[in-house]
CSV table of C-alpha atoms and ligand atoms in Angstrom, one decimal:
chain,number,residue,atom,x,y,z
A,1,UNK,CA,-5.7,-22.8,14.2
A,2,UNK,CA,-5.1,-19.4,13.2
A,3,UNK,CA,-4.3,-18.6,9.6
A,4,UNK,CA,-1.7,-16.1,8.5
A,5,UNK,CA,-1.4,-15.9,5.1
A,6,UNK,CA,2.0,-14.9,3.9
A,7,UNK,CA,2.6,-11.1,2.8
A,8,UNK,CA,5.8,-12.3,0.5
A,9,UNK,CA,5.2,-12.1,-3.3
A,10,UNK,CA,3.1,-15.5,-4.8
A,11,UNK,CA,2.0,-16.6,-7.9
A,12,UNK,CA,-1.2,-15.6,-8.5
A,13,UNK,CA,-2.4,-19.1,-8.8
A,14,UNK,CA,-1.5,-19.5,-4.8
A,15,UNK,CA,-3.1,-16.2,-4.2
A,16,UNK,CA,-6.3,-17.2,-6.4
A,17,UNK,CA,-6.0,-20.5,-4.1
A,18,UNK,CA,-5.4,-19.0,-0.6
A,19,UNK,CA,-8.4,-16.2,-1.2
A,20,UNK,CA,-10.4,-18.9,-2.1
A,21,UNK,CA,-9.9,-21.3,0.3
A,22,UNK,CA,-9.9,-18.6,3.1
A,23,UNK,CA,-13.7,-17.4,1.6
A,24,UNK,CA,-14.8,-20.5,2.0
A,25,UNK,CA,-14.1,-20.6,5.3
A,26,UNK,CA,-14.8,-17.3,6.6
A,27,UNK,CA,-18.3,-17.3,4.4
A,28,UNK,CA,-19.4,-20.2,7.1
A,29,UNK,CA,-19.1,-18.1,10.2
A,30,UNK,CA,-21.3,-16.3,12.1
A,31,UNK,CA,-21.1,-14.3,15.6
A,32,UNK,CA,-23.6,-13.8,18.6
A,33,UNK,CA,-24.2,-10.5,17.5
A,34,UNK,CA,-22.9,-8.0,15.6
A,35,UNK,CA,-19.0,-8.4,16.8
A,36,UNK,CA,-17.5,-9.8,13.7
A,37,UNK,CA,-15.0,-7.0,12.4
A,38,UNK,CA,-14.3,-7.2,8.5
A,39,UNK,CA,-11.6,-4.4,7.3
A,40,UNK,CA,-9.6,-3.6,3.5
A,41,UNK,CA,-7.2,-1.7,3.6
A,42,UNK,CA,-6.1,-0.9,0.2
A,43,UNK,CA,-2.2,-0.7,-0.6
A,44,UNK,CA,-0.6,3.0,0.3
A,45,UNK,CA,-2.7,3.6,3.1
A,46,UNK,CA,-0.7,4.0,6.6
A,47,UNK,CA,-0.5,1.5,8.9
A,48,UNK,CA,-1.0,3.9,11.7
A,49,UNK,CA,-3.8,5.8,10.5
A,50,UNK,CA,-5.7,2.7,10.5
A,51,UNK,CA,-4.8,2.5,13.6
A,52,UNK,CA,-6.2,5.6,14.5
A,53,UNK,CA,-9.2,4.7,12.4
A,54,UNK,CA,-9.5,1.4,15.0
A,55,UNK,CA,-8.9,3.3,18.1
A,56,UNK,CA,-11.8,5.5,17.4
A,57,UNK,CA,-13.9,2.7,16.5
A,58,UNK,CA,-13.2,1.4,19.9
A,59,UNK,CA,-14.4,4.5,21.3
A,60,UNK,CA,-17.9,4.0,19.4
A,61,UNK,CA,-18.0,0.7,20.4
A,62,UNK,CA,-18.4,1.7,24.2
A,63,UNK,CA,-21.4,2.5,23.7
A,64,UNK,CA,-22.9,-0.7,22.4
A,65,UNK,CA,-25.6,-1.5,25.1
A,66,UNK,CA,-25.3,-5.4,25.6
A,67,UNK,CA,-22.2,-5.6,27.9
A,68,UNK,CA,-20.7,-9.2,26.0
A,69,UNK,CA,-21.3,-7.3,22.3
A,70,UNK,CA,-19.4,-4.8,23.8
A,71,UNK,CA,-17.0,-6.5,25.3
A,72,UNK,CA,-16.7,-8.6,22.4
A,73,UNK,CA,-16.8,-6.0,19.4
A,74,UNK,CA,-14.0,-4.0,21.8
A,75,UNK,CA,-11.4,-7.3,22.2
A,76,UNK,CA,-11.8,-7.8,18.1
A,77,UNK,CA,-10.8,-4.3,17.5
A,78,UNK,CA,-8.0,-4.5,20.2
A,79,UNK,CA,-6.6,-7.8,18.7
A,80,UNK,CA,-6.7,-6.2,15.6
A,81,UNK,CA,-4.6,-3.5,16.0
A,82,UNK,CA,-2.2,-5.5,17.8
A,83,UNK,CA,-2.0,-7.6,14.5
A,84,UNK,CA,-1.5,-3.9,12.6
A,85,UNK,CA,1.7,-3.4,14.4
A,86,UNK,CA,3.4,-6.6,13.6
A,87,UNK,CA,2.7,-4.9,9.9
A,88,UNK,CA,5.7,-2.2,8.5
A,89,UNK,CA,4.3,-1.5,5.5
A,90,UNK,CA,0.6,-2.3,3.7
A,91,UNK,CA,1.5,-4.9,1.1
A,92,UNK,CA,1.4,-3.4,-2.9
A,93,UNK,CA,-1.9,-5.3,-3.3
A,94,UNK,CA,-3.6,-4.1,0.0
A,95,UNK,CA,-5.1,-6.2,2.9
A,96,UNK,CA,-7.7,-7.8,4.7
A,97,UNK,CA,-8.5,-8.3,7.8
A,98,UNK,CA,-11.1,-10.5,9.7
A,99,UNK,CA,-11.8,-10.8,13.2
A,100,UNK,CA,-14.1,-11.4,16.1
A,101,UNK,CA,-16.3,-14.0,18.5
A,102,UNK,CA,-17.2,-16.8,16.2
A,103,UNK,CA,-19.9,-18.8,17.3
A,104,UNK,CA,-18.4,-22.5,17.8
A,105,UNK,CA,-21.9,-23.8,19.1
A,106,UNK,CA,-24.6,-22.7,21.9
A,107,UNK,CA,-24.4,-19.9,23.4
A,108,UNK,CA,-20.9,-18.8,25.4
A,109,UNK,CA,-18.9,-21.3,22.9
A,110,UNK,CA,-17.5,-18.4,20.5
A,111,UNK,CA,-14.1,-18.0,19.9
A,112,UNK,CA,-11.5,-14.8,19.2
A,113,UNK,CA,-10.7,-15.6,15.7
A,114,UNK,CA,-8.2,-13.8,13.4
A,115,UNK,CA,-7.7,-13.8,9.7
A,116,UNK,CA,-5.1,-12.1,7.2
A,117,UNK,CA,-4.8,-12.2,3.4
A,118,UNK,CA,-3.2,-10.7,1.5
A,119,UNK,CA,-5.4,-10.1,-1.7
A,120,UNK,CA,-4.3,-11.7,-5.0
A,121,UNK,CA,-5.0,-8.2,-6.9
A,122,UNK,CA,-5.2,-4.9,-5.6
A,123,UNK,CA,-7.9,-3.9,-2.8
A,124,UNK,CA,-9.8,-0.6,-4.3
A,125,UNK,CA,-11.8,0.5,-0.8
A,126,UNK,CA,-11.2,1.3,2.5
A,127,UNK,CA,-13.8,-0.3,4.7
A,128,UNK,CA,-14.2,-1.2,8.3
A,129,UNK,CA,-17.7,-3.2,9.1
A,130,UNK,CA,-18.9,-4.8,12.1
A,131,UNK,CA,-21.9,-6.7,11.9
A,132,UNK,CA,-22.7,-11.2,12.6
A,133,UNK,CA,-20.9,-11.8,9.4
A,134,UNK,CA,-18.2,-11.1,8.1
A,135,UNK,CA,-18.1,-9.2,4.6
A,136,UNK,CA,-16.7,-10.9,1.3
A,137,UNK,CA,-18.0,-9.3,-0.9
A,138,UNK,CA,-15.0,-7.1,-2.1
A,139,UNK,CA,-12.9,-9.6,-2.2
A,140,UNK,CA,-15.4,-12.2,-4.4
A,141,UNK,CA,-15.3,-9.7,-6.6
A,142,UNK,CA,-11.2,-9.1,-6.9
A,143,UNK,CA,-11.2,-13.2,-7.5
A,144,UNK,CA,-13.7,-13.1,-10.4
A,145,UNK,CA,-11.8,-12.6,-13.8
A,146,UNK,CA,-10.7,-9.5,-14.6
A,147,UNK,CA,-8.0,-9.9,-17.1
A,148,UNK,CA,-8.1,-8.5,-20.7
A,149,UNK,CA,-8.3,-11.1,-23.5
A,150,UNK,CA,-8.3,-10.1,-27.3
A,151,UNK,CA,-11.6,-12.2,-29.3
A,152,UNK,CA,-11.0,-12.5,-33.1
A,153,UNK,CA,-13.3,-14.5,-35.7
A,154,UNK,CA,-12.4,-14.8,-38.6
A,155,UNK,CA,-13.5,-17.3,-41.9
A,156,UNK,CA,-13.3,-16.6,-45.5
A,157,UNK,CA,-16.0,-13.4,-45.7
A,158,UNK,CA,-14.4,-11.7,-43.0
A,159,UNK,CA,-13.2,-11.0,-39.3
A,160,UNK,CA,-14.6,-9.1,-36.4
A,161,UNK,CA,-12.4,-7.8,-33.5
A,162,UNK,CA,-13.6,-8.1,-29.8
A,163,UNK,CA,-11.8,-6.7,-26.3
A,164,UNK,CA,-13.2,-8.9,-23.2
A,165,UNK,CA,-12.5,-7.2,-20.1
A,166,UNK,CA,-13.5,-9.0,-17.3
A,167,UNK,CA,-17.2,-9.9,-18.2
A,168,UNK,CA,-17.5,-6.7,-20.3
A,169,UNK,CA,-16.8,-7.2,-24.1
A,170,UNK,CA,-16.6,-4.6,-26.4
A,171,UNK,CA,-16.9,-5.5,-30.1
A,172,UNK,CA,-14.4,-3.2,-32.0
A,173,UNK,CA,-14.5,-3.6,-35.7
A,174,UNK,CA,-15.3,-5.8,-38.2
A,175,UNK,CA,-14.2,-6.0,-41.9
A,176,UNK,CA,-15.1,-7.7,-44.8
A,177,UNK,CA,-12.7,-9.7,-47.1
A,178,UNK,CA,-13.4,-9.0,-50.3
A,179,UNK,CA,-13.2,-12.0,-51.7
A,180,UNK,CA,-15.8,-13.2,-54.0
A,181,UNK,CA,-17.6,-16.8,-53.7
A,182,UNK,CA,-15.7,-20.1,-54.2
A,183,UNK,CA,-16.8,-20.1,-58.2
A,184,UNK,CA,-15.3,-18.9,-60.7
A,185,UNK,CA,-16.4,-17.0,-63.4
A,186,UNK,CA,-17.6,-18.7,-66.7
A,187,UNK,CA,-14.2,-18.6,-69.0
A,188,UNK,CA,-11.9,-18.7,-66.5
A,189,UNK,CA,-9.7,-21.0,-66.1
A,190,UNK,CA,-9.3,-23.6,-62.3
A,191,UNK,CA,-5.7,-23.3,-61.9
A,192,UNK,CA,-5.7,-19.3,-62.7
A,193,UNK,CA,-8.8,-18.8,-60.5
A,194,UNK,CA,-7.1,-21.1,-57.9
A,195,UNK,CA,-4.0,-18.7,-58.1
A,196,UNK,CA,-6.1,-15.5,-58.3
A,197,UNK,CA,-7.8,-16.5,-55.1
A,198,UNK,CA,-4.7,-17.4,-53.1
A,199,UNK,CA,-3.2,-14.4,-53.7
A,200,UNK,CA,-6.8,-12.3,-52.2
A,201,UNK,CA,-7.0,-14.6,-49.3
A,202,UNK,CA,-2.7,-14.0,-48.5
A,203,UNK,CA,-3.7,-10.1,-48.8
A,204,UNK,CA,-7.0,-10.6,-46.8
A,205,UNK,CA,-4.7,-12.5,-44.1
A,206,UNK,CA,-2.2,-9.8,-44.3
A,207,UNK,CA,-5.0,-6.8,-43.6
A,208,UNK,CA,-6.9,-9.1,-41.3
A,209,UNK,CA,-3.7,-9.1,-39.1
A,210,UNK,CA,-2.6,-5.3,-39.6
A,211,UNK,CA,-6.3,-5.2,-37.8
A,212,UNK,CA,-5.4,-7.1,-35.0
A,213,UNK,CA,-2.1,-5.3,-34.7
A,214,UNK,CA,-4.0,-1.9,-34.2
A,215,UNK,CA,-6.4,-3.0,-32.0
A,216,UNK,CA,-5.0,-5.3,-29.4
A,217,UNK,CA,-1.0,-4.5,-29.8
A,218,UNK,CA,-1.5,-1.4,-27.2
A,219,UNK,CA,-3.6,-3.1,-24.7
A,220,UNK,CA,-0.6,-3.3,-21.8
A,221,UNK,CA,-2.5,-6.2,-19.6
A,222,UNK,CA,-3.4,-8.3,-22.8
A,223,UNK,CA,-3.5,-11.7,-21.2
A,224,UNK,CA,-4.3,-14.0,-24.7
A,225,UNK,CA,-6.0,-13.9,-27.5
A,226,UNK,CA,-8.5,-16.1,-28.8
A,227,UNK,CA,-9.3,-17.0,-32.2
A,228,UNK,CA,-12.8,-18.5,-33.5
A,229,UNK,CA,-14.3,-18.9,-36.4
A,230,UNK,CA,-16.4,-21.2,-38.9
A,231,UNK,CA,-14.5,-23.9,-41.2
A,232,UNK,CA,-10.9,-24.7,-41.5
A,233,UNK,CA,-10.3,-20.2,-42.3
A,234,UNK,CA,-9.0,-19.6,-38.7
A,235,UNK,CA,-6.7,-22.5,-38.4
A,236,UNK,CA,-4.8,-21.4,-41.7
A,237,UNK,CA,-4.7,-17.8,-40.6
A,238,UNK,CA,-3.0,-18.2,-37.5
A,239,UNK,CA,-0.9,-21.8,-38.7
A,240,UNK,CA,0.1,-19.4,-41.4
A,241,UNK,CA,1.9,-16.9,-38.8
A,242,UNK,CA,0.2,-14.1,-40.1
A,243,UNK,CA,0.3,-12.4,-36.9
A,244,UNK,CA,2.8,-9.9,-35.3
A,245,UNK,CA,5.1,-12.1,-33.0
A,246,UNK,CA,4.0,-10.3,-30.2
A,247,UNK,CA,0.6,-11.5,-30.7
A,248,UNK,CA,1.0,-14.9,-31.8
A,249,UNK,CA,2.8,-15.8,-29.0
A,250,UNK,CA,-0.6,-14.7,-27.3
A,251,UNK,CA,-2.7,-16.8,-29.0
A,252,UNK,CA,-4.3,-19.1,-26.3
A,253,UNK,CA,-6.7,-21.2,-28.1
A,254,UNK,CA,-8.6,-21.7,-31.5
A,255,UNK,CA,-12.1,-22.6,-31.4
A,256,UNK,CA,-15.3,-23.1,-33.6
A,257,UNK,CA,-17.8,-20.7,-33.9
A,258,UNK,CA,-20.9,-21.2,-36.0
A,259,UNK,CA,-20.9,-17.7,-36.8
A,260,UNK,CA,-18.1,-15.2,-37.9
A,261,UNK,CA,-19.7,-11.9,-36.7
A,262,UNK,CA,-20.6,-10.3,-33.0
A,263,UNK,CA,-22.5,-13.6,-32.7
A,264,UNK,CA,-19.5,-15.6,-33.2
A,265,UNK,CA,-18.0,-13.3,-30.8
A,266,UNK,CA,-20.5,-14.1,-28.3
A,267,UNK,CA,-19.9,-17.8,-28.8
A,268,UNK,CA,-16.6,-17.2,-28.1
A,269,UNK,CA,-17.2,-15.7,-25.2
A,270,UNK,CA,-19.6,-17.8,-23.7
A,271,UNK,CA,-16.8,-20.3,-24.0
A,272,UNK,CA,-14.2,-18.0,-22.2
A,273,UNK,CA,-14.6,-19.1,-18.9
A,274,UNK,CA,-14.0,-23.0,-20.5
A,275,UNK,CA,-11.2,-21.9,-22.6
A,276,UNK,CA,-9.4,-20.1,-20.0
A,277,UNK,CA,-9.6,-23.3,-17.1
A,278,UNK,CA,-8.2,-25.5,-19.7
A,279,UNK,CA,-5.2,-23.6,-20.6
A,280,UNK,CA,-4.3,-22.8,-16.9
A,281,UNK,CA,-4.6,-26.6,-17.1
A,282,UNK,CA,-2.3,-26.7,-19.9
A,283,UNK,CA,0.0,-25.2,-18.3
A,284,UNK,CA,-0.7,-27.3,-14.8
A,285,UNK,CA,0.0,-30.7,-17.1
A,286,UNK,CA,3.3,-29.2,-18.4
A,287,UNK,CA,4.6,-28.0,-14.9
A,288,UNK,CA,4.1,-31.8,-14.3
A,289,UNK,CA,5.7,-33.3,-16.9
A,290,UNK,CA,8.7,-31.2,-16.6
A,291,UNK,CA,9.0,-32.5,-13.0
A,292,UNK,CA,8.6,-36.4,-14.4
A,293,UNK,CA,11.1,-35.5,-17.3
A,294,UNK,CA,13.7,-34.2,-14.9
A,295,UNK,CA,12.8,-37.4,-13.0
A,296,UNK,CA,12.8,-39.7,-15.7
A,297,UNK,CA,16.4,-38.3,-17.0
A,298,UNK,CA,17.6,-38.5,-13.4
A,299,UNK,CA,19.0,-35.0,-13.4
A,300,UNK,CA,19.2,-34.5,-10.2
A,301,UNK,CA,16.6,-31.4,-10.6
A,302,UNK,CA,13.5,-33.1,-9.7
A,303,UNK,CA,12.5,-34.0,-6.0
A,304,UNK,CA,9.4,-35.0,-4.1
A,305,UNK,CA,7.4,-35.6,-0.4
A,306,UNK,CA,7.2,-33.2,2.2
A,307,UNK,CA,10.5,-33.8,4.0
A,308,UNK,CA,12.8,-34.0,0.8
A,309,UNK,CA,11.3,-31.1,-0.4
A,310,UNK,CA,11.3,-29.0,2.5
A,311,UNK,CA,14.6,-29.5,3.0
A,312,UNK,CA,15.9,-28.2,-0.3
A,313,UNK,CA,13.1,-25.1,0.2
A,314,UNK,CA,15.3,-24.4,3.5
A,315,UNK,CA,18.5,-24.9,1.5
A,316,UNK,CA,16.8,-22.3,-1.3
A,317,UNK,CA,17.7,-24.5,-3.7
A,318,UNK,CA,13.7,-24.5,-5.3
A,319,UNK,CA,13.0,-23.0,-8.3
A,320,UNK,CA,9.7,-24.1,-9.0
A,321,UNK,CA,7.4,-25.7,-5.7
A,322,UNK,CA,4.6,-28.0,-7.2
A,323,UNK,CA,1.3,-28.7,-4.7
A,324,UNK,CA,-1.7,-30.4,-5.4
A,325,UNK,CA,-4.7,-28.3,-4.5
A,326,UNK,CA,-6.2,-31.3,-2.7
A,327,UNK,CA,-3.5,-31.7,0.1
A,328,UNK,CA,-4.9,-31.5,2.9
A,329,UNK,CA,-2.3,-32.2,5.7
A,330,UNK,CA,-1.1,-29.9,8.9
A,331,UNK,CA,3.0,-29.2,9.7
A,332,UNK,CA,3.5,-29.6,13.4
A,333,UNK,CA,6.5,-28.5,15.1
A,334,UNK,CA,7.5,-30.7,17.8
A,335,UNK,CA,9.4,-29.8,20.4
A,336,UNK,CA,11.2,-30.4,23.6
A,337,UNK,CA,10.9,-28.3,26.7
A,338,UNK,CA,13.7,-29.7,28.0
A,339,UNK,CA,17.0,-28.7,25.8
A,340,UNK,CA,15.1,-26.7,22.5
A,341,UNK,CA,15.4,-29.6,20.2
A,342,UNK,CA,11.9,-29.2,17.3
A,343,UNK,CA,11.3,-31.3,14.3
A,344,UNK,CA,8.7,-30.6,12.1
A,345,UNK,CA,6.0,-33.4,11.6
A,346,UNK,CA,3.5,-33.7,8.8
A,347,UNK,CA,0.1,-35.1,9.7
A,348,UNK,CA,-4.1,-35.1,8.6
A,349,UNK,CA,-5.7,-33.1,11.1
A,350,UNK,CA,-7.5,-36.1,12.4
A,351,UNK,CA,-4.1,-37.3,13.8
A,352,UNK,CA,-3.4,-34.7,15.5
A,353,UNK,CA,-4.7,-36.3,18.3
A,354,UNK,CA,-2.6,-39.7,18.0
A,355,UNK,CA,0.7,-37.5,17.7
A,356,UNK,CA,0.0,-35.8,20.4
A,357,UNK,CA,-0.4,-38.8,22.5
A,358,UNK,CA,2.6,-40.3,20.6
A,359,UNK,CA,4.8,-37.3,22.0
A,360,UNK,CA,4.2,-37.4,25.1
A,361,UNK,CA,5.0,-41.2,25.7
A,362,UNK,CA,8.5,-40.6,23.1
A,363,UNK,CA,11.5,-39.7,24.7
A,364,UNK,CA,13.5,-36.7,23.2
A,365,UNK,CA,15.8,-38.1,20.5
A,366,UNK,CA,17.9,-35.1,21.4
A,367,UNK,CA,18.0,-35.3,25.5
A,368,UNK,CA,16.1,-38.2,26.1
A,369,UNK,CA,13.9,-36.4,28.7
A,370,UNK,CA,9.9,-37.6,28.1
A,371,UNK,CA,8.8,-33.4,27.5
A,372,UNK,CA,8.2,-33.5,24.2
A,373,UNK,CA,5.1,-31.2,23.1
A,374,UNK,CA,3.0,-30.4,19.9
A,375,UNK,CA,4.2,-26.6,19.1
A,376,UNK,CA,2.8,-24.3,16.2
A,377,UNK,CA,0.4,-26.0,13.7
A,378,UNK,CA,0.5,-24.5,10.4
A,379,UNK,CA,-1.7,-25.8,7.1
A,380,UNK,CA,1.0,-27.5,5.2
A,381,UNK,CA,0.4,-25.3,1.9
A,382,UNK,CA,1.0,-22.5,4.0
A,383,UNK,CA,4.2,-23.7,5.6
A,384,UNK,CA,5.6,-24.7,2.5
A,385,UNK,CA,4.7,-21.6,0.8
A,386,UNK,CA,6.3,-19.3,2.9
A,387,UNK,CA,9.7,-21.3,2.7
A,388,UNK,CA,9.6,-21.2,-1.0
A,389,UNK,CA,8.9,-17.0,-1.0
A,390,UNK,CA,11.5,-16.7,1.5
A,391,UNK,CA,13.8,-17.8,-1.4
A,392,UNK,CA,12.4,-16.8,-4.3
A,393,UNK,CA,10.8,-20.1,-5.5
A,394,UNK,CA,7.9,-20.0,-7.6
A,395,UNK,CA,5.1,-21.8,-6.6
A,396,UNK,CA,2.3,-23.5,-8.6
A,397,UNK,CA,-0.7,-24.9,-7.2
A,398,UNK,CA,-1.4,-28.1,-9.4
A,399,UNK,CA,-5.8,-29.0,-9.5
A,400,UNK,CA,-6.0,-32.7,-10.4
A,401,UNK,CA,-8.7,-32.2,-13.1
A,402,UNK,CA,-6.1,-34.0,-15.3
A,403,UNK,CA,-4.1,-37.1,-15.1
A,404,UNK,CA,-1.2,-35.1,-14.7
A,405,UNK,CA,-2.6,-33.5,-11.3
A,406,UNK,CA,-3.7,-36.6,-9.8
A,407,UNK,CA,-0.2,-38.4,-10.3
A,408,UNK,CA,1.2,-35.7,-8.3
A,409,UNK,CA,-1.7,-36.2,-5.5
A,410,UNK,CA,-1.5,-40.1,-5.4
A,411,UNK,CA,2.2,-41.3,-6.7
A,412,UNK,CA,4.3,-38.0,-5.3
A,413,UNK,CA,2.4,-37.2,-2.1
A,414,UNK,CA,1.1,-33.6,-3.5
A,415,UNK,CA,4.4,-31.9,-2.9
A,416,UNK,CA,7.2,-31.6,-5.5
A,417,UNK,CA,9.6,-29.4,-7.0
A,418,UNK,CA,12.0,-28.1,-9.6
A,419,UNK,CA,15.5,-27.7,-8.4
A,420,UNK,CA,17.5,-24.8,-9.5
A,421,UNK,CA,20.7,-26.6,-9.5
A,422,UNK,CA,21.9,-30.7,-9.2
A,423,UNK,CA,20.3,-32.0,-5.6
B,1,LIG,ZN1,15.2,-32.6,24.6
């Protein structure tokens, strides 16, 4: 099975999903020799000048001694250009390219394999290698985390500002409150002391957002912001609202820190990675429930299983396409030599074998001829993907890490969606 990933636009949690997926797969190969082609071609190069670029490898390649390296590292190039020309444009986000003899076994077993993706983030090299593996090593590095996030701790002696860019984190600023210790003075009295020191910690808040404003306000890829912090200090600061609109809506998550400086930045940090993987789960659970509200009000916006859903994805009436990660199921096309007549059929890849036994016995519905034949066999994710770009839908790929996730796997079949108008 060859896999074409999709060049229309995707959520970047199908991108995240396909690259992966695809890694995995390719990481596992090996050829002969060195025939295995890897190339990245980032977005706003020609098509045709990597074209030329191939051709002249194919020249260099005649003279590779061994005459089935040659012969091999010569068909890889050939079948990849022939793949470049189905291409009009490099997509915005660039592209890579995989091919060669992968060994299947002994000896004499390899296979011409193929692979495309389209990269979930931009491609930043050009690079054409040939060697017994194939190179992943660019693209590993586009899926590791690159966005921005803002870090702020904050308790009742001050707050220190943070920018984590990828894995890099730069500590800004950090400022002090002001305010003196939780006693008062000797004379004064605990209701006027009480007042005195709500005031300071309103005008602490105040300056302690001003801060914030400055220094993560102008950051255009801000993805969140989160706050830490010793004690009970950080909850009231953001419950309070004391942060621009802009950035409160950012806020992604409020955790506790045992310390309020660059060491409680650190801790925050070091919790990133944990912080960030539950609120993509967050918003997993809620794409969910929406679909079980919808279902539960019987609005007539909610549908599920592979056929239902495909069927409004071809009528482009799918806003939102929901799939659980953990399908793992191959659309067939079957179809009849005969008169044309194809159906698509949904099966596990070990049944491919019983359906295709199955159609060969089975009459067309359509003719009634017995020359009925497995077609093209695409992963379902893919399949269903590529409806949904076709019409604009969203698509969310749904882990089940969460109770939420694994309803959708075992009570929906994997596959839902959110309908943009009454089914
Ligand atoms: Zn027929």
């Amino acid at each position: 099975m060859t896999r074409m990933e999709n060049t229309g636009k995707q959520s970047r949690s199908v991108g995240v999903f396909k690259a992966k997926r695809l890694l995995e797969d390719l990481a596992s190969k090996e050829g002969r020799h060195t025939e295995l082609i890897t190339l990245y071609i980032p977005p706003g190069r020609q098509v045709s000048d990597v074209i030329a670029n191939l051709r002249e490898e194919y020249g260099t390649a005649s003279n590779i001694k061994s005459r089935t390296t040659r012969h091999n590292v010569q068909s890889a190039i050939e079948k990849a250009i022939q793949r470049l020309k189905l291409i009009d444009q490099v997509p915005p986000t660039g592209l890579a390219l995989f091919c060669g003899a992968v060994a299947q076994g002994p000896p004499g077993s390899e296979k011409m394999e193929l692979y495309v993706l389209v990269p979930p983030e931009p491609i930043g090299v050009y690079l054409y290698r040939c060697d017994s593996r194939f190179h992943l090593e660019p693209l590993f590095d586009i899926l590791k985390e690159k966005a921005t996030y803002g870090i702020m701790v904050i308790d009742g002696s001050g707050a220190t500002y943070a920018i984590l860019r990828g894995k890099r984190l730069e500590i800004v600023k950090s400022i002090s409150s002001g305010i003196a210790g939780k006693h008062r003075a000797g004379g004064q009295s605990a209701r006027r002391f009480e007042r005195l020191r709500e005031v300071e910690i309103n005008e602490y808040f105040k300056r302690a957002a001003s801060y914030a404003a400055q220094i993560f306000s102008d950051i255009p890829d801000l993805k969140g912001i989160i706050i830490g912090g010793p004690g009970p200090t950080k909850q009231d600061f953001v419950e309070g609202r004391y942060l621009h609109y802009t950035l409160q809506d950012k806020v992604l998550a409020v955790v506790d820190t045992a310390y309020v400086d660059e060491q409680g930045v650190k801790e925050v940090m070091a919790k990133a990675p944990e912080i960030l993987k539950n609120v993509r789960y967050v918003q997993e659970r809620e794409l969910v429930q929406q679909f079980l509200g919808e279902l539960g009000r019987d609005s007539g916006l909610a549908v599920y299983g592979v056929e239902e859903v495909r069927k409004h994805l071809e009528a482009g009436s799918v806003r939102v396409l929901l799939l659980s990660e953990e399908l793992d199921l191959l659309a067939v096309t079957v179809k009849c030599s005969a008169c044309g007549f194809s159906e698509q059929r949904t099966v596990k890849e070990g049944e491919l074998l019983s359906l295709e036994a199955e159609t060969s016995k089975k009459p067309c519905p359509r003719c009634g001829v017995a020359a009925l034949q497995l077609g093209e066999k695409t992963d379902l994710i893919d399949a269903l993907t590529e409806l949904a770009e076709k019409s604009n839908g969203e698509v969310e790929m749904i882990s089940t890490s969460h109770e939420e996730g694994e309803m959708l796997l075992k009570s929906f079949g994997g596959v839902a969606a959110l309908l943009r108008y009454k089914a």
